């Protein structure tokens, strides 16, 4: 630490752990001393005695204030009080947190304390690994404390019959607002219903939302509310009188914003990194694709040679995520490029600076991001890049008790756009990742929670694309329709984009193969299908090129969409959403509608699916006009379909569908007669309709499930180049239906 840094003890109270009342046990005090903890932080001084006195608590405290020990210490104390050591499968405590990384961190912090309990086993239960391994471990070794993420915890509780929760003493919900934001409400409710009512519950949350309050009402008994805030906020190192109010960010934090045109953002970023070479920095981007892109681009810039740059996001494999985090933790200087996956709770030592390349979609996340630095009374700085039209965000945050000081753009920043473009020309991977990142950024921008500040309409995508160092603008609807400004973008003229090769030889080989196969398939196409090509003027060739590029961009969109859909399917499977929510969020519902019999009314409102908009554009183009009995456009689009029945072209899919239909039919035949309500009084036709709808939904889910898993696999194949785009379209049936 610098000599002029504030004393780290400024984040501590004068209360020693050994002074707490009720007093802590000797082994716990010893473990605290061994870890170097003598004095309590305010949240610990307030919370530990309450939980130890069998009170439920809801805790709201600034980031980095020591919340983990505030529940780990009392948890261990409470468990120590049980008269006899627990039996191997008797679960005495559960700690739930939203992410794998956070659960794993809590598990590690808890270990020295848990080890003071005789014959006590704890287990970390998070997704990403084989559930079988967890089951085996529980079976063989037993487990008395569960620490994990809601999905896996719920799964284990469902699967293992022999677990005994009757004597459970304590439940901790960490980052409760995030748990709810991430859609884990159902699992949490289900977990809570399995636990005895006579227990202690601690609910830790940085933001008190209505949903958190509801959860507190449902899961806690007369909770005591603990709220601890940093007292002062300093801007540029000085506390101004008007900022001496309670602040949401740590007192040692210098919190700034830089107003910067979109085409200069990348240059300002690089300039910042060069000037802070010896520091440990976290950079937040909007999407996983953005992290992927900057993770490959930045190391290729000659000016950043020798910098340690580590990407981390939720679409990486679990092992890679763990490795990335461990490497960054171990560095004394280096750069972590990440999404909000690493925004909350993670306690990474000695982070000097946070750079928000893009402000977060959810403004609540802002304080969590900047809270990765200036922890426990240390100093740190944070800077957020804002576009000139986003400046109102500064005032918005001020009202939310987050003060930002202005920092000027650097005048001597090197222009890195030509360097990025050179990297893209040298490697197709960079070019493609750039397009993907850019499209995902625009999509994510649309979803900003503060959409009155971050207005898509005002976004100058030409300048943004320039800042990304793209060689061309992607063919996305906003560009095609010129609904957003493309000014400020200069396309690269001196290179044929089709000829840019992958640096990775095996990928290029695969691409060549795909191109060749495509060419051959095209040659084999019957001539009559082809419009009189030779007679076309140059302009129509241009149009054809654009269509090609459009398809490439479409694949990128599909990719993001499919990943999202796959996640939705997983959510459905683990019960986080029900079938109707799933159907309303899920595009295949549309496609499958065509295979359903009977007239159907589809109502869409606020839908943001690119596939959906594409299907809508087909409807608008009246491709499906013969099937429509009624169409009404407006903010809600209503389509009524005539009874139709389409056969799926792909034989294996049709075979699967036939199987499902057969299973449905058999299930119908086997249905016990007594289950049918008031059968005799109903006309036969209405009973038929009711039964068919029920079974149709069941069969639909099976089909959706198989279909999606299969599509996801195909998408992966497409990604690694095992199939090309036309093959993908053929196999997924999208060429036929969309
Ligand atoms: N009493 C203490 N004395 C000294 N250091 C402490 C004490 N309590 C916690 N710490 C340290 O402070 C850091 C932050 O603690 P912790 O991660 O629990 O904070 P948090 O409130 O959960 O943060 P976030 O809101 O970001 O999740 C950790 O490195 C931890 O070791």
XYZ file of C-alpha atoms and ligand atoms in Angstrom:
769
model
C 0.000 0.000 0.000
C 1.153 3.581 -0.735
C 2.438 5.536 2.217
C -0.254 8.181 1.746
C -3.084 5.613 1.543
C -5.596 5.811 4.351
C -5.192 3.442 7.226
C -7.076 0.269 6.296
C -8.501 0.254 9.778
C -10.701 3.230 8.812
C -13.142 0.601 7.559
C -13.178 -1.112 10.950
C -14.938 -0.326 14.199
C -13.316 -0.319 17.639
C -15.206 -3.487 18.495
C -12.985 -6.537 18.688
C -14.413 -9.915 17.704
C -13.513 -10.998 21.218
C -15.733 -8.199 22.651
C -18.902 -9.316 20.902
C -21.900 -10.267 22.975
C -22.906 -13.127 22.950
C -19.265 -14.030 22.925
C -17.714 -16.116 20.196
C -16.196 -19.509 20.895
C -12.448 -19.914 21.327
C -11.898 -21.917 18.117
C -13.688 -19.261 16.036
C -11.707 -16.462 17.684
C -8.548 -18.377 16.973
C -9.486 -18.854 13.326
C -10.200 -15.116 13.081
C -6.831 -14.252 14.606
C -5.058 -16.650 12.279
C -6.696 -14.946 9.303
C -5.586 -11.558 10.662
C -9.023 -10.309 11.694
C -9.131 -8.572 15.062
C -11.606 -5.716 14.787
C -15.112 -5.981 13.314
C -16.358 -3.995 10.358
C -19.615 -2.099 11.088
C -21.741 -4.705 9.353
C -20.072 -7.512 11.301
C -20.438 -5.699 14.633
C -24.143 -5.230 13.947
C -25.032 -8.569 12.388
C -23.047 -11.244 14.235
C -24.653 -10.619 17.676
C -28.138 -10.570 16.124
C -27.786 -13.887 14.312
C -26.071 -15.401 17.357
C -29.102 -14.326 19.445
C -31.415 -16.267 17.122
C -32.747 -13.213 15.309
C -33.462 -13.171 11.587
C -31.733 -10.316 9.757
C -31.960 -8.447 6.478
C -28.673 -6.724 5.774
C -27.989 -3.874 3.395
C -24.359 -2.719 3.391
C -21.886 -1.080 1.007
C -19.733 -3.265 -1.204
C -16.541 -4.626 0.297
C -17.749 -4.069 3.849
C -17.124 -7.613 5.064
C -20.557 -9.207 4.658
C -19.179 -12.714 4.137
C -17.729 -13.005 7.642
C -20.879 -11.325 8.967
C -22.767 -14.523 8.149
C -20.016 -17.170 8.191
C -18.996 -16.452 11.808
C -22.517 -16.638 13.329
C -23.359 -19.625 11.147
C -20.451 -21.557 12.592
C -21.287 -20.380 16.125
C -24.891 -21.522 15.801
C -23.853 -24.894 14.413
C -21.344 -25.334 17.248
C -24.183 -25.125 19.752
C -25.870 -28.317 18.553
C -25.517 -30.939 21.288
C -24.432 -33.899 19.209
C -22.438 -33.815 15.991
C -24.774 -34.111 12.997
C -25.307 -37.399 11.180
C -23.625 -37.603 7.754
C -26.740 -36.699 5.752
C -28.220 -34.249 8.214
C -28.080 -30.794 6.611
C -27.710 -28.106 9.273
C -27.042 -25.028 7.159
C -27.511 -23.738 3.617
C -25.821 -20.737 1.988
C -27.225 -19.665 -1.381
C -25.491 -17.172 -3.649
C -26.135 -16.221 -7.290
C -22.938 -17.187 -9.116
C -20.518 -20.077 -9.122
C -17.596 -17.773 -8.485
C -19.225 -16.166 -5.489
C -20.316 -19.495 -4.008
C -16.839 -20.833 -4.392
C -15.385 -17.730 -2.730
C -17.787 -18.051 0.223
C -16.976 -21.739 0.517
C -13.256 -20.972 0.722
C -13.689 -18.146 3.243
C -15.814 -20.457 5.402
C -13.390 -23.406 5.404
C -11.090 -22.382 8.302
C -14.154 -21.771 10.469
C -16.030 -24.911 9.400
C -12.959 -26.977 10.182
C -13.332 -26.013 13.849
C -16.594 -28.014 13.971
C -16.012 -31.667 14.847
C -17.200 -34.256 12.289
C -18.745 -31.621 10.126
C -18.710 -31.750 6.330
C -19.455 -28.924 3.932
C -19.943 -29.184 0.210
C -19.828 -26.697 -2.671
C -22.735 -27.257 -5.050
C -22.530 -25.225 -8.249
C -23.341 -25.772 -11.907
C -20.750 -26.297 -14.606
C -19.549 -29.650 -13.294
C -21.097 -33.111 -13.341
C -24.041 -33.412 -10.999
C -23.180 -37.108 -10.680
C -19.913 -36.207 -8.967
C -21.815 -34.148 -6.384
C -24.293 -36.943 -5.824
C -21.495 -39.445 -5.350
C -19.684 -37.196 -2.896
C -22.821 -36.623 -0.828
C -23.589 -40.307 -0.899
C -20.108 -41.393 0.163
C -19.055 -38.619 2.508
C -22.294 -36.971 3.601
C -22.755 -33.191 3.887
C -23.914 -30.979 6.736
C -23.519 -27.575 5.115
C -24.504 -26.759 1.546
C -22.915 -23.753 -0.144
C -23.995 -23.160 -3.712
C -26.058 -21.681 -6.474
C -29.842 -22.126 -6.454
C -30.105 -24.292 -9.584
C -27.677 -26.987 -8.436
C -28.836 -26.864 -4.804
C -32.412 -27.343 -5.897
C -31.439 -30.119 -8.245
C -29.575 -31.992 -5.511
C -32.434 -31.540 -3.054
C -34.819 -32.992 -5.641
C -32.629 -35.957 -6.452
C -31.317 -37.123 -3.090
C -33.977 -38.753 -0.952
C -31.833 -39.503 2.052
C -31.066 -35.901 3.023
C -32.480 -34.809 6.349
C -33.302 -31.103 6.690
C -35.480 -31.415 9.801
C -32.860 -29.995 12.146
C -31.544 -27.295 9.832
C -30.427 -24.308 11.887
C -29.610 -21.552 9.447
C -30.258 -20.367 5.911
C -28.272 -17.538 4.304
C -29.340 -15.830 1.092
C -26.438 -13.759 -0.216
C -26.909 -11.083 -2.916
C -30.640 -11.694 -2.647
C -31.547 -9.005 -5.178
C -29.310 -10.629 -7.764
C -30.719 -14.070 -6.969
C -34.154 -12.733 -7.788
C -32.980 -10.715 -10.801
C -31.521 -13.862 -12.267
C -34.888 -15.583 -12.065
C -34.140 -18.008 -9.242
C -37.300 -17.173 -7.305
C -38.893 -20.561 -7.942
C -35.893 -22.591 -6.867
C -35.455 -20.462 -3.773
C -39.110 -20.863 -2.829
C -38.870 -24.557 -3.433
C -35.704 -24.829 -1.308
C -37.292 -22.794 1.491
C -40.412 -24.973 1.582
C -38.211 -28.008 2.297
C -36.574 -26.354 5.289
C -38.041 -26.255 8.797
C -39.750 -23.012 9.756
C -37.901 -22.845 13.061
C -34.537 -21.743 11.757
C -32.469 -18.564 11.505
C -32.419 -16.767 8.186
C -30.095 -14.025 7.018
C -30.875 -12.141 3.848
C -28.017 -10.058 2.471
C -28.770 -7.669 -0.339
C -27.211 -4.517 -1.697
C -30.493 -3.221 -3.075
C -33.810 -3.400 -1.311
C -36.186 -4.062 -4.175
C -39.846 -4.946 -3.808
C -39.044 -8.536 -4.736
C -36.429 -8.717 -1.967
C -38.969 -7.368 0.511
C -41.475 -9.987 -0.620
C -38.868 -12.685 -0.164
C -38.031 -11.321 3.302
C -41.717 -11.415 4.220
C -42.081 -14.974 3.015
C -38.837 -16.438 4.321
C -37.926 -14.490 7.495
C -39.589 -14.166 10.900
C -39.669 -10.644 12.361
C -36.296 -9.775 10.859
C -34.101 -7.018 12.253
C -32.946 -4.699 9.501
C -29.255 -3.790 9.414
C -28.227 -0.942 7.120
C -24.627 0.194 6.954
C -23.414 2.843 4.548
C -20.065 4.523 3.955
C -20.313 7.882 5.677
C -18.428 10.173 3.388
C -17.776 10.339 -0.262
C -14.698 11.975 -1.649
C -14.426 13.323 -5.132
C -10.889 13.798 -6.412
C -9.638 12.938 -2.978
C -11.617 15.620 -1.133
C -14.855 15.311 0.719
C -17.068 18.245 -0.202
C -19.677 19.387 2.287
C -22.569 18.445 0.040
C -21.084 14.997 -0.388
C -20.833 14.352 3.301
C -24.135 12.544 3.016
C -24.302 8.780 3.092
C -22.786 7.378 -0.035
C -23.418 4.092 -1.749
C -19.773 3.658 -2.718
C -16.723 3.104 -0.490
C -15.134 6.224 0.988
C -11.685 5.490 -0.479
C -12.978 5.495 -4.030
C -12.263 8.196 -6.611
C -15.198 7.862 -8.930
C -15.018 9.572 -12.341
C -16.619 9.691 -15.772
C -15.111 10.553 -19.126
C -17.267 11.952 -21.875
C -15.970 10.566 -25.113
C -17.171 10.204 -28.710
C -17.877 6.593 -29.682
C -15.164 6.507 -32.357
C -12.548 7.554 -29.781
C -13.463 5.139 -27.019
C -11.041 2.415 -28.025
C -8.167 4.897 -28.334
C -8.978 6.386 -24.924
C -9.087 2.881 -23.474
C -5.673 2.000 -24.818
C -4.264 5.331 -23.685
C -5.598 4.675 -20.183
C -4.039 1.221 -20.101
C -0.665 2.515 -21.255
C -0.673 5.254 -18.617
C -1.636 2.776 -15.863
C 0.657 -0.011 -16.910
C 1.688 -1.060 -13.432
C -1.864 -1.269 -12.094
C -4.368 -4.031 -11.564
C -7.427 -3.075 -13.597
C -10.876 -4.539 -14.277
C -12.629 -3.460 -17.482
C -16.365 -4.062 -17.825
C -18.020 -4.534 -21.211
C -21.659 -4.915 -22.079
C -21.746 -8.477 -23.473
C -19.808 -11.735 -23.593
C -19.162 -11.196 -27.313
C -17.599 -7.800 -26.529
C -15.258 -9.401 -23.981
C -14.345 -12.062 -26.537
C -13.576 -9.422 -29.151
C -11.511 -7.046 -27.035
C -9.823 -10.093 -25.545
C -8.413 -10.972 -28.970
C -7.909 -7.442 -30.293
C -6.109 -5.720 -27.447
C -3.213 -8.207 -27.202
C -2.588 -7.723 -30.941
C -2.023 -4.000 -30.646
C 1.709 -3.307 -30.718
C 1.290 -0.578 -28.059
C -0.076 -3.141 -25.592
C 2.657 -5.698 -26.118
C 3.571 -7.398 -22.853
C 0.338 -6.541 -21.044
C -1.448 -9.355 -19.200
C -5.021 -9.352 -20.501
C -7.461 -11.949 -19.159
C -11.008 -12.373 -20.497
C -13.805 -13.676 -18.239
C -17.494 -14.101 -19.026
C -20.385 -16.450 -18.441
C -20.217 -18.222 -21.776
C -16.764 -19.541 -21.038
C -16.431 -23.095 -19.771
C -16.380 -23.437 -16.008
C -12.752 -24.561 -15.939
C -11.669 -21.614 -18.082
C -13.642 -19.247 -15.825
C -11.926 -20.589 -12.735
C -8.533 -20.413 -14.380
C -9.080 -16.829 -15.532
C -10.103 -15.683 -12.091
C -7.247 -17.497 -10.376
C -4.707 -15.982 -12.798
C -6.038 -12.478 -12.282
C -6.096 -12.893 -8.514
C -2.442 -13.894 -8.592
C -1.310 -10.899 -10.653
C 0.081 -7.784 -9.045
C -0.627 -5.827 -12.231
C -2.769 -6.852 -15.162
C -6.145 -6.432 -16.792
C -9.336 -8.448 -16.434
C -11.800 -7.969 -19.310
C -15.226 -9.070 -18.137
C -18.979 -8.799 -18.087
C -21.152 -8.294 -15.048
C -20.437 -11.873 -14.142
C -17.586 -10.377 -12.133
C -19.523 -7.344 -10.908
C -20.761 -8.522 -7.559
C -19.321 -10.011 -4.481
C -15.987 -11.121 -5.900
C -13.201 -10.252 -3.531
C -10.110 -9.882 -5.694
C -7.100 -8.550 -3.840
C -5.598 -5.147 -4.593
C -7.588 -4.051 -7.620
C -6.464 -0.465 -8.271
C -8.893 0.609 -10.871
C -12.244 -0.142 -12.502
C -12.882 0.979 -16.059
C -16.428 0.730 -17.372
C -16.060 0.772 -21.133
C -19.839 0.521 -21.321
C -22.101 1.558 -18.452
C -24.085 -1.411 -17.099
C -27.539 -2.202 -18.438
C -28.859 -2.208 -14.908
C -27.809 0.941 -12.998
C -27.880 -0.979 -9.697
C -24.859 -2.886 -10.938
C -22.797 0.326 -11.148
C -21.978 0.364 -7.420
C -21.110 -3.315 -7.474
C -18.700 -2.882 -10.359
C -16.865 0.019 -8.750
C -16.972 -1.860 -5.433
C -14.344 -4.298 -6.721
C -11.767 -1.671 -5.792
C -11.282 0.489 -2.681
C -12.301 -2.426 -0.494
C -11.936 -2.357 3.287
C -10.775 1.234 3.522
C -8.182 0.988 0.765
C -7.942 3.517 -2.043
C -9.033 2.874 -5.571
C -10.353 4.640 -8.617
C -13.111 4.030 -11.104
C -13.923 5.587 -14.430
C -16.902 5.151 -16.710
C -16.890 6.085 -20.388
C -20.009 7.960 -21.441
C -21.026 9.120 -24.904
C -21.882 12.828 -25.079
C -25.579 12.006 -25.339
C -25.417 9.879 -22.218
C -24.285 12.647 -19.897
C -27.612 12.725 -18.017
C -26.421 9.487 -16.397
C -24.131 11.548 -14.154
C -27.077 13.410 -12.639
C -29.088 10.204 -12.460
C -26.338 8.553 -10.407
C -25.920 11.617 -8.206
C -29.575 11.315 -7.213
C -28.873 7.696 -6.375
C -26.079 8.853 -4.024
C -23.240 7.988 -6.384
C -21.149 11.086 -7.111
C -18.961 11.235 -10.208
C -16.268 13.792 -11.040
C -15.428 14.661 -14.625
C -12.159 13.620 -16.216
C -11.127 15.139 -19.523
C -10.455 12.977 -22.555
C -6.777 12.539 -23.154
C -5.530 14.664 -26.089
C -2.474 12.565 -26.763
C -4.251 9.207 -27.018
C -2.873 7.158 -29.935
C -5.419 6.460 -32.684
C -5.669 2.674 -32.456
C -8.452 2.162 -35.010
C -5.998 1.601 -37.906
C -4.141 -0.949 -35.768
C -7.375 -2.792 -34.952
C -8.302 -2.818 -38.635
C -4.917 -4.174 -39.562
C -5.449 -6.984 -37.042
C -8.872 -7.714 -38.598
C -7.407 -7.802 -42.105
C -4.777 -10.273 -40.959
C -7.177 -12.640 -39.221
C -10.778 -13.401 -40.112
C -11.353 -14.392 -36.490
C -10.809 -10.779 -35.389
C -13.098 -9.497 -38.145
C -15.897 -11.909 -37.286
C -15.579 -11.396 -33.544
C -15.744 -7.648 -34.139
C -19.013 -7.917 -36.052
C -20.447 -10.241 -33.476
C -19.434 -7.971 -30.596
C -20.795 -4.888 -32.291
C -24.179 -6.464 -33.066
C -24.445 -7.774 -29.511
C -23.576 -4.320 -28.175
C -26.388 -2.698 -30.164
C -28.811 -5.405 -29.064
C -27.796 -4.948 -25.427
C -28.027 -1.162 -25.747
C -31.688 -1.598 -26.642
C -32.237 -3.321 -23.320
C -30.819 -0.577 -21.088
C -32.927 -0.196 -17.983
C -32.480 3.590 -18.212
C -33.668 3.750 -21.792
C -34.603 7.421 -21.407
C -30.886 8.176 -20.950
C -29.435 5.460 -23.164
C -31.634 6.040 -26.197
C -31.046 3.679 -29.040
C -32.416 6.224 -31.486
C -29.618 8.594 -30.550
C -26.886 6.035 -30.815
C -24.434 6.945 -33.545
C -23.675 3.490 -34.770
C -21.338 4.727 -37.498
C -19.011 6.201 -34.894
C -19.429 3.185 -32.616
C -18.514 0.816 -35.435
C -15.491 2.986 -36.161
C -14.420 2.755 -32.509
C -14.747 -1.021 -32.769
C -12.390 -0.887 -35.734
C -14.863 -2.711 -37.996
C -13.964 -3.036 -41.666
C -17.590 -2.802 -42.718
C -20.917 -2.068 -41.087
C -22.834 -5.234 -40.296
C -25.980 -5.724 -42.278
C -28.375 -5.352 -39.399
C -31.884 -3.894 -39.618
C -30.848 -0.586 -38.015
C -28.205 -0.131 -40.708
C -30.370 -1.328 -43.575
C -33.249 0.894 -42.654
C -30.966 3.812 -41.835
C -32.908 4.217 -38.612
C -29.679 5.045 -36.786
C -26.913 7.382 -37.822
C -24.130 5.696 -39.764
C -22.226 8.938 -40.113
C -18.597 8.810 -39.077
C -17.966 5.359 -40.494
C -15.434 4.957 -43.273
C -15.514 1.469 -44.780
C -12.230 -0.144 -45.692
C -11.850 -0.100 -49.485
C -8.517 -1.748 -50.093
C -9.502 -5.288 -49.200
C -11.978 -7.920 -50.345
C -13.571 -9.107 -47.118
C -14.341 -12.534 -48.539
C -10.624 -13.088 -49.002
C -9.632 -12.406 -45.417
C -8.319 -15.655 -44.003
C -8.326 -17.210 -40.559
C -4.895 -17.163 -39.028
C -5.668 -20.517 -37.470
C -4.838 -22.930 -40.259
C -7.336 -25.611 -39.326
C -10.171 -23.106 -39.262
C -9.152 -21.761 -42.636
C -8.966 -25.270 -44.009
C -12.458 -25.941 -42.778
C -13.666 -22.669 -44.269
C -12.154 -23.552 -47.620
C -13.912 -26.885 -47.493
C -17.225 -25.238 -46.706
C -16.790 -22.690 -49.460
C -15.958 -25.431 -51.917
C -18.961 -27.504 -50.881
C -21.168 -24.457 -51.225
C -19.798 -23.770 -54.673
C -20.440 -27.325 -55.759
C -23.950 -27.303 -54.347
C -24.607 -24.109 -56.240
C -23.344 -25.625 -59.474
C -25.613 -28.604 -59.002
C -28.665 -26.414 -58.542
C -31.056 -26.753 -61.497
C -30.484 -23.852 -63.858
C -34.170 -23.018 -64.101
C -34.152 -22.058 -60.424
C -31.551 -19.433 -61.040
C -32.611 -16.058 -62.289
C -30.859 -15.118 -65.534
C -27.542 -14.311 -63.875
C -25.430 -13.270 -66.824
C -27.811 -10.620 -67.957
C -27.646 -8.868 -64.582
C -26.069 -5.424 -64.355
C -23.325 -4.615 -61.859
C -25.818 -3.117 -59.428
C -27.604 -6.433 -58.974
C -24.301 -8.194 -58.273
C -23.788 -5.621 -55.568
C -27.207 -6.473 -54.175
C -26.255 -10.127 -54.144
C -23.107 -9.374 -52.185
C -25.087 -7.447 -49.664
C -27.469 -10.357 -49.219
C -24.496 -12.606 -48.516
C -23.185 -10.225 -45.931
C -26.680 -9.951 -44.536
C -26.755 -13.707 -44.068
C -23.420 -13.593 -42.258
C -24.709 -10.960 -39.871
C -27.890 -12.962 -39.468
C -25.884 -15.969 -38.374
C -24.330 -13.873 -35.684
C -27.750 -12.763 -34.512
C -29.013 -16.322 -34.612
C -26.067 -17.386 -32.558
C -26.848 -14.968 -29.744
C -30.492 -15.811 -30.023
C -29.953 -19.545 -29.879
C -27.731 -19.263 -26.852
C -30.474 -17.245 -25.222
C -33.101 -19.746 -26.247
C -31.058 -22.615 -24.935
C -30.804 -20.847 -21.626
C -34.549 -20.361 -21.621
C -35.005 -24.039 -22.213
C -32.734 -24.795 -19.277
C -34.706 -22.345 -17.148
C -37.894 -24.129 -18.110
C -36.356 -27.464 -17.240
C -35.273 -26.374 -13.798
C -38.615 -24.655 -13.230
C -37.402 -21.038 -13.188
C -40.072 -20.173 -15.731
C -43.280 -21.958 -16.574
C -44.380 -23.153 -19.970
C -46.428 -20.102 -20.829
C -43.546 -17.754 -19.951
C -41.288 -19.978 -21.948
C -43.638 -19.966 -24.909
C -43.973 -16.214 -24.822
C -40.185 -15.805 -24.802
C -39.390 -18.402 -27.296
C -39.412 -18.148 -31.055
C -39.936 -21.817 -31.909
C -43.370 -21.437 -30.474
C -44.064 -19.440 -33.584
C -42.627 -21.978 -35.901
C -44.376 -24.843 -34.214
C -47.659 -23.025 -34.427
C -47.678 -23.949 -38.066
C -47.807 -27.606 -37.269
C -50.746 -27.208 -34.962
C -54.215 -27.815 -36.168
C -56.972 -25.319 -35.678
C -57.205 -21.589 -36.018
C -54.827 -19.735 -33.783
C -54.495 -16.141 -32.725
C -51.014 -14.864 -32.052
C -50.577 -11.651 -30.174
C -47.156 -10.112 -29.798
C -46.264 -7.177 -27.729
C -42.828 -5.846 -26.829
C -41.171 -8.818 -28.462
C -37.502 -8.365 -29.238
C -36.511 -11.442 -31.082
C -34.653 -11.023 -34.316
C -36.090 -14.275 -35.549
C -39.500 -13.056 -34.620
C -39.002 -9.771 -36.419
C -37.836 -11.748 -39.401
C -40.920 -13.928 -39.318
C -43.011 -10.821 -38.934
C -41.373 -9.279 -41.941
C -42.386 -12.381 -43.851
C -45.885 -11.983 -42.643
C -45.772 -8.400 -43.747
C -44.456 -9.515 -47.102
C -47.521 -11.742 -47.239
C -45.502 -14.905 -47.744
C -47.916 -16.575 -45.390
C -50.877 -14.601 -46.593
C -52.771 -17.696 -47.750
C -52.704 -18.981 -44.194
C -53.956 -15.812 -42.589
C -57.584 -15.220 -41.905
C -56.981 -11.902 -40.253
C -54.049 -9.586 -39.755
C -53.870 -6.466 -37.698
C -50.677 -4.458 -37.358
C -49.978 -1.879 -34.738
C -48.079 -1.827 -31.461
C -49.498 -5.326 -31.018
C -49.470 -7.516 -34.057
C -52.321 -9.966 -34.249
C -52.310 -12.799 -36.715
C -54.999 -15.415 -37.094
C -53.901 -18.530 -38.896
C -56.060 -20.826 -40.918
C -56.025 -24.500 -39.974
C -52.844 -25.809 -41.506
C -50.583 -28.747 -41.060
C -46.999 -28.630 -42.227
C -44.682 -31.582 -42.424
C -41.120 -31.053 -41.258
C -38.812 -31.576 -44.200
C -35.884 -33.106 -42.331
C -36.728 -36.809 -42.139
C -35.195 -37.494 -38.738
C -37.139 -34.608 -37.229
C -40.341 -35.769 -38.853
C -39.640 -39.260 -37.503
C -39.221 -37.841 -33.999
C -42.404 -35.866 -34.423
C -44.303 -38.961 -35.520
C -42.987 -40.775 -32.455
C -44.188 -37.966 -30.198
C -47.568 -37.965 -31.857
C -47.820 -41.723 -31.414
C -46.855 -41.417 -27.727
C -49.495 -38.736 -27.375
C -52.101 -40.925 -28.956
C -51.219 -43.857 -26.702
C -51.279 -41.653 -23.616
C -54.721 -40.480 -24.660
C -55.965 -44.007 -24.981
C -54.572 -44.959 -21.599
C -56.042 -41.984 -19.772
C -58.256 -43.243 -16.895
C -61.882 -42.475 -17.581
C -62.532 -41.298 -14.011
C -60.105 -38.387 -14.507
C -62.441 -36.789 -16.950
C -64.647 -34.152 -15.384
C -68.413 -34.496 -15.838
C -67.997 -36.382 -19.023
C -71.556 -37.279 -19.719
C -72.887 -33.752 -19.587
C -70.350 -32.414 -22.116
C -70.762 -32.643 -25.837
C -68.157 -35.001 -27.343
C -66.594 -32.282 -29.480
C -65.750 -29.998 -26.563
C -64.138 -32.858 -24.609
C -62.059 -33.646 -27.635
C -60.930 -30.066 -27.928
C -59.928 -29.924 -24.278
C -57.980 -33.165 -24.378
C -56.224 -32.317 -27.593
C -55.068 -28.945 -26.297
C -53.619 -30.520 -23.150
C -51.786 -33.222 -24.953
C -50.705 -30.860 -27.653
C -48.959 -28.738 -25.056
C -47.224 -31.785 -23.582
C -46.075 -33.034 -26.964
C -45.054 -29.523 -27.927
C -42.713 -29.276 -24.960
C -41.085 -32.570 -25.870
C -40.635 -31.427 -29.439
C -39.309 -28.020 -28.413
C -36.860 -29.657 -26.080
C -35.471 -32.085 -28.649
C -35.486 -29.429 -31.273
C -33.588 -26.903 -29.255
C -30.957 -29.283 -28.012
C -30.462 -30.373 -31.572
C -30.332 -26.785 -32.844
C -27.861 -25.844 -30.216
C -25.628 -28.705 -31.230
C -25.926 -27.632 -34.844
C -25.072 -24.097 -33.861
C -21.945 -25.350 -32.163
C -21.067 -27.300 -35.281
C -21.557 -24.165 -37.332
C -19.362 -22.216 -34.946
C -16.482 -24.636 -35.201
C -16.968 -24.817 -38.956
C -18.099 -28.450 -39.149
C -21.080 -27.342 -41.222
C -21.594 -24.200 -43.250
C -24.413 -21.694 -43.059
C -26.571 -23.187 -45.781
C -26.241 -26.633 -44.248
C -27.159 -25.165 -40.866
C -30.201 -23.436 -42.343
C -31.253 -26.645 -44.070
C -30.855 -28.796 -40.968
C -32.637 -26.388 -38.686
C -35.397 -25.871 -41.197
C -34.977 -22.112 -41.051
C -34.503 -21.905 -44.806
C -37.914 -23.412 -45.145
C -39.874 -21.594 -42.534
C -38.160 -18.253 -42.222
N -12.949 -7.629 10.185
C -12.162 -7.571 9.134
N -10.910 -7.087 9.246
C -10.106 -6.997 8.167
N -10.465 -7.387 6.930
C -11.696 -7.868 6.754
C -12.610 -7.992 7.835
N -13.772 -8.501 7.358
C -13.592 -8.695 6.049
N -12.356 -8.330 5.679
C -11.800 -8.388 4.298
O -12.529 -7.429 3.523
C -12.688 -7.865 2.200
C -14.149 -7.724 1.779
O -14.959 -8.640 2.458
P -16.230 -9.288 1.785
O -15.885 -9.913 0.492
O -16.894 -10.129 2.786
O -17.092 -7.986 1.501
P -18.585 -7.868 0.975
O -19.264 -6.891 1.837
O -19.182 -9.225 0.860
O -18.341 -7.237 -0.444
P -19.311 -7.233 -1.725
O -20.446 -6.352 -1.391
O -18.441 -6.698 -2.758
O -19.737 -8.618 -1.894
C -12.163 -9.283 2.179
O -10.887 -9.286 1.593
C -12.057 -9.691 3.625
O -11.012 -10.587 3.857
